[in-house]
Tab-separated table of N, CA and C in Angstrom:
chain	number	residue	atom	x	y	z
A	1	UNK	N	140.939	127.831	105.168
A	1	UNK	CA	139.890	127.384	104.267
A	1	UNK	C	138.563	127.959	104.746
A	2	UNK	N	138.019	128.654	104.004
A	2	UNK	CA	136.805	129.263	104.754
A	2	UNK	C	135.953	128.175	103.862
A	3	UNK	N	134.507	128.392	104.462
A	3	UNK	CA	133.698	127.628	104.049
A	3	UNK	C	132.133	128.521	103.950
A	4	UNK	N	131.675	127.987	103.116
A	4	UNK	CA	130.285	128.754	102.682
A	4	UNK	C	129.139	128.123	103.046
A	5	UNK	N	128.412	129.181	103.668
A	5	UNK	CA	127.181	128.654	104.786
A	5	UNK	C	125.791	128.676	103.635
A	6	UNK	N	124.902	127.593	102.738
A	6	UNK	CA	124.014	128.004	102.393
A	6	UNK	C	123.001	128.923	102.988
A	7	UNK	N	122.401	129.920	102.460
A	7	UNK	CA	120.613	130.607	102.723
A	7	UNK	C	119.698	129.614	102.433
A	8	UNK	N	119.142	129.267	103.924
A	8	UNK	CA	117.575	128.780	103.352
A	8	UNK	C	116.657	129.599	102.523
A	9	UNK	N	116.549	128.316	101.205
A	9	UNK	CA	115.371	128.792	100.145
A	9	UNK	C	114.385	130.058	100.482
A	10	UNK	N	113.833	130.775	99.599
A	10	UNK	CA	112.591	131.392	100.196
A	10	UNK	C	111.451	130.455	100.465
A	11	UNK	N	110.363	130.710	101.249
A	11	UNK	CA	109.399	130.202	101.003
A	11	UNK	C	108.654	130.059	99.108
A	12	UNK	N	108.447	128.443	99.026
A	12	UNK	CA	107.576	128.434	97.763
A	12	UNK	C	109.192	128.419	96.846
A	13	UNK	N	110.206	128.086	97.409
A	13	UNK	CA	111.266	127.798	96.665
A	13	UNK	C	111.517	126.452	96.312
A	14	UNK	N	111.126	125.552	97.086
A	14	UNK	CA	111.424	124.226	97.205
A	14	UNK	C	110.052	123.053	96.959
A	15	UNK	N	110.383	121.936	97.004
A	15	UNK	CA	109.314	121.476	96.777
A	15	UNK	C	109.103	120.393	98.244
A	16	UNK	N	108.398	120.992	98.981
A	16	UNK	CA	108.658	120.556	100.467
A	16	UNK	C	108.223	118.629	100.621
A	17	UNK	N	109.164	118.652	101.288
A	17	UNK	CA	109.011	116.786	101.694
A	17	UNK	C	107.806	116.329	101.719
A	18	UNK	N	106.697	117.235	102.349
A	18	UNK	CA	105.156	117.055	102.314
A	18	UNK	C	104.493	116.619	101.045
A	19	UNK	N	105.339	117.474	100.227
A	19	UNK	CA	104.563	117.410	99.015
A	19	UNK	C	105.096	116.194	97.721
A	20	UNK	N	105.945	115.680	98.158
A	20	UNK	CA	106.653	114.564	97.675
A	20	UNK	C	106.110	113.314	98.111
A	21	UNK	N	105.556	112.238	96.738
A	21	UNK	CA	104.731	110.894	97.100
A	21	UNK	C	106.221	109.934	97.464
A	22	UNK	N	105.760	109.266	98.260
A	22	UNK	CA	106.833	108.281	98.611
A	22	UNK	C	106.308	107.342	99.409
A	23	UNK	N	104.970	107.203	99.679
A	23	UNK	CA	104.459	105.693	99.974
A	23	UNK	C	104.229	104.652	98.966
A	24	UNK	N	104.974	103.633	99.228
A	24	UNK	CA	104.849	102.620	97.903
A	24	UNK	C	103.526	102.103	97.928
A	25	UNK	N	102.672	102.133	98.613
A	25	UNK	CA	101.399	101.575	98.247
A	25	UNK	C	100.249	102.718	97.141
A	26	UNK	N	101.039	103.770	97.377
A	26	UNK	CA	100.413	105.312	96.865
A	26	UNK	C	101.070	105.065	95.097
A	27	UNK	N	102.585	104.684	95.127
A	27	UNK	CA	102.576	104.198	93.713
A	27	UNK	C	102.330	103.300	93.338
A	28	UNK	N	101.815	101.889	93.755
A	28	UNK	CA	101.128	100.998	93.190
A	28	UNK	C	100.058	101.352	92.475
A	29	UNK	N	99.218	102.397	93.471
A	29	UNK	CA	97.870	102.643	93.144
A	29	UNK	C	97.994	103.693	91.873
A	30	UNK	N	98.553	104.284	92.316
A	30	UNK	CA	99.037	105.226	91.177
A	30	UNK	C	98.792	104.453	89.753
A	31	UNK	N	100.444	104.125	89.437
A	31	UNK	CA	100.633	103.382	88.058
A	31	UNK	C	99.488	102.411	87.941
A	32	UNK	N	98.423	101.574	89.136
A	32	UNK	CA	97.588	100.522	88.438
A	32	UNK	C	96.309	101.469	87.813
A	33	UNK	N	95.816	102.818	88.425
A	33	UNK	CA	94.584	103.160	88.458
A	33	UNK	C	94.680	104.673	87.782
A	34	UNK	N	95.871	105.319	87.881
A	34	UNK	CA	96.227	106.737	87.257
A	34	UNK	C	96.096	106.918	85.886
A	35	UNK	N	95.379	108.076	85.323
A	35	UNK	CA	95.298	108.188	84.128
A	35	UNK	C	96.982	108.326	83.551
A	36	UNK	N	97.009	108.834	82.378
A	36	UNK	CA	98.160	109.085	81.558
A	36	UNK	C	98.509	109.909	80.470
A	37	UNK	N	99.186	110.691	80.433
A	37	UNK	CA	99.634	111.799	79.219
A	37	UNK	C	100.862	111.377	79.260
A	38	UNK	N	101.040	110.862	77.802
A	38	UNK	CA	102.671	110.932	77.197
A	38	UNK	C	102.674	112.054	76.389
A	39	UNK	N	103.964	112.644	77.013
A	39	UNK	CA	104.866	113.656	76.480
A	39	UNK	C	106.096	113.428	75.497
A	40	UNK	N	107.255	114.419	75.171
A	40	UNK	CA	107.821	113.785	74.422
A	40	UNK	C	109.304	113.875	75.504
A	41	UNK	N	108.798	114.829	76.727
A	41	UNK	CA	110.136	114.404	77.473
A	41	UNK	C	109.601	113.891	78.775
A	42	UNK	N	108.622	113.683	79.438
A	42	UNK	CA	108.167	112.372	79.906
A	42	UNK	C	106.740	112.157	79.866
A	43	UNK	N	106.650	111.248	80.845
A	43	UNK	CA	104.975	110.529	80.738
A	43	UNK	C	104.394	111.384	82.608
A	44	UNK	N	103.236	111.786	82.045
A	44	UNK	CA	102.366	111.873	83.663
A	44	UNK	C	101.719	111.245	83.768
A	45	UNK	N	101.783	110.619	85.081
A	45	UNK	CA	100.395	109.658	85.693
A	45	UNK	C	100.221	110.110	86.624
A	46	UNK	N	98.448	110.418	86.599
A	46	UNK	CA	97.885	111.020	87.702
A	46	UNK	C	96.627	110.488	88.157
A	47	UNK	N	96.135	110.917	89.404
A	47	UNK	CA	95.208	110.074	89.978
A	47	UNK	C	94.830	110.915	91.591
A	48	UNK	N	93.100	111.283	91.010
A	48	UNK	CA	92.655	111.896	91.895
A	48	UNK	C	92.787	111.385	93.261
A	49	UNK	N	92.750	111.766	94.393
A	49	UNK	CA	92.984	110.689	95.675
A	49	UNK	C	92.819	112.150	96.384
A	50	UNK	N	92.087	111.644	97.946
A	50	UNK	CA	92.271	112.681	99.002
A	50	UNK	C	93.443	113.365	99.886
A	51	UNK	N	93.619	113.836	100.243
A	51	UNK	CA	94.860	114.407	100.863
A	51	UNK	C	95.122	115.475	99.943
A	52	UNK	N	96.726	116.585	100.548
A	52	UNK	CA	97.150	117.360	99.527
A	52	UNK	C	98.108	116.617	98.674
A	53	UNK	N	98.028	117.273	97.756
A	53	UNK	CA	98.816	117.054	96.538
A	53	UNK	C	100.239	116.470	96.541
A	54	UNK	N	100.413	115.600	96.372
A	54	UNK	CA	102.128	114.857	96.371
A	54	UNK	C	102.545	114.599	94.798
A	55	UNK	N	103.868	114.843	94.688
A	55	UNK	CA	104.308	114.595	93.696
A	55	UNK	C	105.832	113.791	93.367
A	56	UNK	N	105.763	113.155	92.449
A	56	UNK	CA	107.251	111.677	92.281
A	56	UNK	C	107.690	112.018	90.984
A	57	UNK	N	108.701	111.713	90.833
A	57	UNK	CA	109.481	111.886	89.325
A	57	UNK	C	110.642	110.827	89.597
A	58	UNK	N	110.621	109.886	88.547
A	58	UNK	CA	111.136	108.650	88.390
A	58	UNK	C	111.746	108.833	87.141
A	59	UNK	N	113.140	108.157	87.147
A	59	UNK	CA	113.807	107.954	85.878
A	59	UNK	C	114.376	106.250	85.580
A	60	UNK	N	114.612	105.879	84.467
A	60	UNK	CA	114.935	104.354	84.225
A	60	UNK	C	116.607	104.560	83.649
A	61	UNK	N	116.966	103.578	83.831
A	61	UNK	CA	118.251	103.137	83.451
A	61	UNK	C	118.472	103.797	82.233
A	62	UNK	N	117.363	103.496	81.198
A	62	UNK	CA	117.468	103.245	80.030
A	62	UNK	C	118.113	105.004	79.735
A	63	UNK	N	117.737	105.886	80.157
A	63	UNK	CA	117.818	107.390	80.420
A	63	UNK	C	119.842	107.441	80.331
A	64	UNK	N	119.991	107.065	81.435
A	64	UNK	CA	121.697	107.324	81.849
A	64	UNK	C	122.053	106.257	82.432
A	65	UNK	N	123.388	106.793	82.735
A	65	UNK	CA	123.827	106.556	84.609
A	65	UNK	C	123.414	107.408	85.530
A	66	UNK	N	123.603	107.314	86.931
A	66	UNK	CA	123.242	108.027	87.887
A	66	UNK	C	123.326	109.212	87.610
A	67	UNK	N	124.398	109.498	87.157
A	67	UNK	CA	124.293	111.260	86.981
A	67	UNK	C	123.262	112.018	86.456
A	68	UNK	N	123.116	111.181	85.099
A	68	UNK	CA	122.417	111.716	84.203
A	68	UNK	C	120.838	111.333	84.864
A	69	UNK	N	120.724	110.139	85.427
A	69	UNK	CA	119.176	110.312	86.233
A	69	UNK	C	119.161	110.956	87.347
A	70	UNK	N	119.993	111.392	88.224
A	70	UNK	CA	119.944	112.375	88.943
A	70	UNK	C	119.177	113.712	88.438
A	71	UNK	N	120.506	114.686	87.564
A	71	UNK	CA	120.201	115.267	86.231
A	71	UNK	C	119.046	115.801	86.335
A	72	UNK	N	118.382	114.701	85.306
A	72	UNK	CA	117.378	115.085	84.550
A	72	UNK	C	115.691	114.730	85.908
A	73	UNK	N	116.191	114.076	86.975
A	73	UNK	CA	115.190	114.238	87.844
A	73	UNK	C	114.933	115.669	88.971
A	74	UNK	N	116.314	116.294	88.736
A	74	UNK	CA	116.558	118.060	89.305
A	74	UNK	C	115.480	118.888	88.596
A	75	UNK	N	115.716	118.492	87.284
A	75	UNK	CA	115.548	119.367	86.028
A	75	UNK	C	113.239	119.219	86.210
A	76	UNK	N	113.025	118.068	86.469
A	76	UNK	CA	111.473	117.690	86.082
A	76	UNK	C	110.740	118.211	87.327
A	77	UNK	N	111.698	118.140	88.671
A	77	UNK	CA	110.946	118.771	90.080
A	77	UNK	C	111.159	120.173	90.118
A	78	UNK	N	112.299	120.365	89.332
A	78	UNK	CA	111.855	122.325	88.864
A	78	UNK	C	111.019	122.944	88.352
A	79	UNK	N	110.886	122.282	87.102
A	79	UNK	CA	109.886	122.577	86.194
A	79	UNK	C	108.310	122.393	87.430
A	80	UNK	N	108.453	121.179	87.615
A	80	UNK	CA	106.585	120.905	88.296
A	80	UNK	C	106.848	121.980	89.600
A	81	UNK	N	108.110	122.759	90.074
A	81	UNK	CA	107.743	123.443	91.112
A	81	UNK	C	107.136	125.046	90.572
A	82	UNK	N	107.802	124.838	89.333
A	82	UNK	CA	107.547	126.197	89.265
A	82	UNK	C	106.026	126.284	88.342
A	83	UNK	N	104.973	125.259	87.843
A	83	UNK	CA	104.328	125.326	87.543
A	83	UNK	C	102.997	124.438	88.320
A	84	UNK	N	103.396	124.109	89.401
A	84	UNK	CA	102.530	123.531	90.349
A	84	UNK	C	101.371	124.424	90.500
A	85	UNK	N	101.279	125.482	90.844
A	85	UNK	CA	99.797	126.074	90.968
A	85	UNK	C	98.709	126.027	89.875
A	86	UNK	N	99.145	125.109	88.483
A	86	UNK	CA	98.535	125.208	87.697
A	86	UNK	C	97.147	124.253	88.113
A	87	UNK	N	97.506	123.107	89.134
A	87	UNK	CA	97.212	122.131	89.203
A	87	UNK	C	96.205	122.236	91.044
A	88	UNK	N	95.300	121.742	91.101
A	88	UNK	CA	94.511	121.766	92.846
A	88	UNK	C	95.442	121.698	93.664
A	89	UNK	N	95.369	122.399	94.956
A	89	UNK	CA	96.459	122.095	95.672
A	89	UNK	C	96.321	120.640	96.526
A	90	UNK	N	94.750	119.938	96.646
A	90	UNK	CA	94.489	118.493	97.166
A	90	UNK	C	93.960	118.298	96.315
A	91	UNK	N	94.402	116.693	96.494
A	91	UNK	CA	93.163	115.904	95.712
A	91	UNK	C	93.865	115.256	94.754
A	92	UNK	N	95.103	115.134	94.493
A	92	UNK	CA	96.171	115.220	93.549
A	92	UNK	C	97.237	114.119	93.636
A	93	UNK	N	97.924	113.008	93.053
A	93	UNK	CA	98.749	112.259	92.855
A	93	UNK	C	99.478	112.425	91.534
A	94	UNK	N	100.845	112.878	91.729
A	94	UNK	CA	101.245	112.679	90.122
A	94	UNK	C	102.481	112.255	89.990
A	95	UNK	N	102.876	111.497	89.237
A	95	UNK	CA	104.389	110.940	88.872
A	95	UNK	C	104.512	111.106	87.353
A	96	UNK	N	105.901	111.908	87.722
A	96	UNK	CA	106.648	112.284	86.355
A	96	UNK	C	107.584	110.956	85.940
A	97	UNK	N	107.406	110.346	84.496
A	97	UNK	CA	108.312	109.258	84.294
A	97	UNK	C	109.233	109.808	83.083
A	98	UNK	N	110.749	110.396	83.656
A	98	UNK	CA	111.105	110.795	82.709
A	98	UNK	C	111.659	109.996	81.484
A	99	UNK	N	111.702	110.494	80.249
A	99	UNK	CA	112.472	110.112	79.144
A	99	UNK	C	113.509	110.629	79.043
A	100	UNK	N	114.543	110.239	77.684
A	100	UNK	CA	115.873	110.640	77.481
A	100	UNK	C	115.785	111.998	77.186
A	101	UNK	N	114.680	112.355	76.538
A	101	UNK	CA	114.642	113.698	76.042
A	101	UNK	C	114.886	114.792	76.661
A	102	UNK	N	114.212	114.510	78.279
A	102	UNK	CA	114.493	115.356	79.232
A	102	UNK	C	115.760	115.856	79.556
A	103	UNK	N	116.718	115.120	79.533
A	103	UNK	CA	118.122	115.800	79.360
A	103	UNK	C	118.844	116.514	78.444
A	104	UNK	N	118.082	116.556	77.748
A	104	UNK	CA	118.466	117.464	76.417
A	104	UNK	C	117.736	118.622	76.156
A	105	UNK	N	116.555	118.547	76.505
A	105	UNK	CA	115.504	119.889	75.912
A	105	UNK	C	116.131	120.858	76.965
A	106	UNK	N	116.289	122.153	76.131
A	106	UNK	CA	116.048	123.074	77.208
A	106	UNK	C	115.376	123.610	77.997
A	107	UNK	N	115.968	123.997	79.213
A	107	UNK	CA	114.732	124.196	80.556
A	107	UNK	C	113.448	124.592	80.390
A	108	UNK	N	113.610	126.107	79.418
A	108	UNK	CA	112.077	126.411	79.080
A	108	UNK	C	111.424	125.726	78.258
A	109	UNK	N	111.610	124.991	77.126
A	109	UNK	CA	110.826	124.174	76.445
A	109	UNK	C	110.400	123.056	77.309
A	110	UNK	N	110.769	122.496	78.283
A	110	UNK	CA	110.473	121.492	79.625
A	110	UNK	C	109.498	122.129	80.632
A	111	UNK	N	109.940	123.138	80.835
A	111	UNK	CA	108.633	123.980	81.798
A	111	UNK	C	107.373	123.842	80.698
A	112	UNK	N	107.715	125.020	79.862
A	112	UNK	CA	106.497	124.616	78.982
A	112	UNK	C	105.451	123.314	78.575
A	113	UNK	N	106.096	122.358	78.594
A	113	UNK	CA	106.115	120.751	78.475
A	113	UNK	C	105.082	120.416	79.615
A	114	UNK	N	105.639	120.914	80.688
A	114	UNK	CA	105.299	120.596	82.141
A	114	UNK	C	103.534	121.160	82.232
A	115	UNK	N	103.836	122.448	82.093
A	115	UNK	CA	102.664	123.034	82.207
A	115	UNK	C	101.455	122.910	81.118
A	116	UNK	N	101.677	122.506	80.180
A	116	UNK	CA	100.559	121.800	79.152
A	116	UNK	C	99.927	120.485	79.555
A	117	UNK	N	101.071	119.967	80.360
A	117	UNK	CA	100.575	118.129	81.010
A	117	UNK	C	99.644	118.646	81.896
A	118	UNK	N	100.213	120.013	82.868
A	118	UNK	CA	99.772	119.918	84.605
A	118	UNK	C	98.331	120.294	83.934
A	119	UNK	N	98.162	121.187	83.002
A	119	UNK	CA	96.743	122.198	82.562
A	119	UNK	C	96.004	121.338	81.809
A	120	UNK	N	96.779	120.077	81.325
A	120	UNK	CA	95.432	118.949	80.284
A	120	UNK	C	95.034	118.164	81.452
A	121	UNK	N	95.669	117.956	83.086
A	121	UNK	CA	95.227	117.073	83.859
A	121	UNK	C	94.258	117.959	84.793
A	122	UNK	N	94.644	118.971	85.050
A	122	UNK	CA	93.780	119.940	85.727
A	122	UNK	C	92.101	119.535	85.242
A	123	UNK	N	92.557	120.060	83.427
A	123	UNK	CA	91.081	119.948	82.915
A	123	UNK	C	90.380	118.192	83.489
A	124	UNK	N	90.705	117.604	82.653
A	124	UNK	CA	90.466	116.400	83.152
A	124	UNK	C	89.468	116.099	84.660
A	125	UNK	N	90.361	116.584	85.219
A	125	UNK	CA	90.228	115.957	86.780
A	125	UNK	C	88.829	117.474	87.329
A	126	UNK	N	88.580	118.143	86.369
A	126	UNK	CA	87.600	119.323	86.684
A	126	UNK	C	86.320	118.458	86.006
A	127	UNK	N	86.670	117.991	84.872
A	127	UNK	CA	85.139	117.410	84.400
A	127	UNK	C	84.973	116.161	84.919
C-alpha cells in the first residue's frame, strides 16, 4: 500500500491560523457592534478593530448537515482567500454567515459575491 505524502501549500495559498478570528469575546463584539451587508449567499459582518486582519465563516443548521456545513464553509474561506487583498491588511474583523445558497452557486459567481461585499466594506471603512 503506498501512501501519498501531501506538498505544503505555496505561500499565500492558505488562509493562515493568524488570520482566522477565534476569540469569542472578538465575536461577541463583532455581531453586537459590526456593521452588515446581506448578500444572497451570505451575510458580512465587519468591524474596524486594531490588530491584523482576522477572518470567521459560520454556518447554521438551517444550511445542512455537517457535510453540507462543512461544504459550503471550504467553499466561503476560498473565495475570501482569494479575494482578501481587496480588503486592509489591519484593522479588520470579518465574519462570513453563510446561507443555503452558498452551496449551490457556483464558485465563480461566489468569488464574485465575495469580492463586491470585501470592496463595499473596504469603501465603508475608508470614509
Amino acid at each position: 500500500m503506498s501512501r501519498r505524502i501531501a506538498a505544503s501549500p505555496p505561500p499565500g495559498a492558505t488562509l493562515a491560523r493568524s488570520e482566522r478570528l477565534r476569540d469569542r469575546g472578538e465575536f461577541h463584539r463583532l455581531f453586537r457592534r459590526g456593521a452588515r451587508l446581506d448578500g444572497p449567499s451570505f451575510v458580512l459582518i465587519w468591524l474596524a478593530a486594531a490588530g491584523p486582519r482576522a477572518a470567521a465563516f459560520a454556518t447554521s443548521r438551517r444550511v445542512g448537515g455537517s457535510v453540507a456545513r462543512n461544504r459550503i464553509r471550504r467553499r466561503l474561506r476560498e473565495a475570501y482567500r482569494r479575494q482578501k487583498a481587496l480588503v486592509p491588511a489591519a484593522g479588520l474583523r470579518l465574519c462570513f454567515v453563510a446561507r443555503p445558497r452558498a452551496g449551490e452557486v457556483p464558485f465563480a459567481d461566489l468569488t464574485q459575491e465575495m469580492a463586491e461585499a470585501l470592496q463595499q466594506a473596504a469603501r465603508r471603512l475608508a470614509s
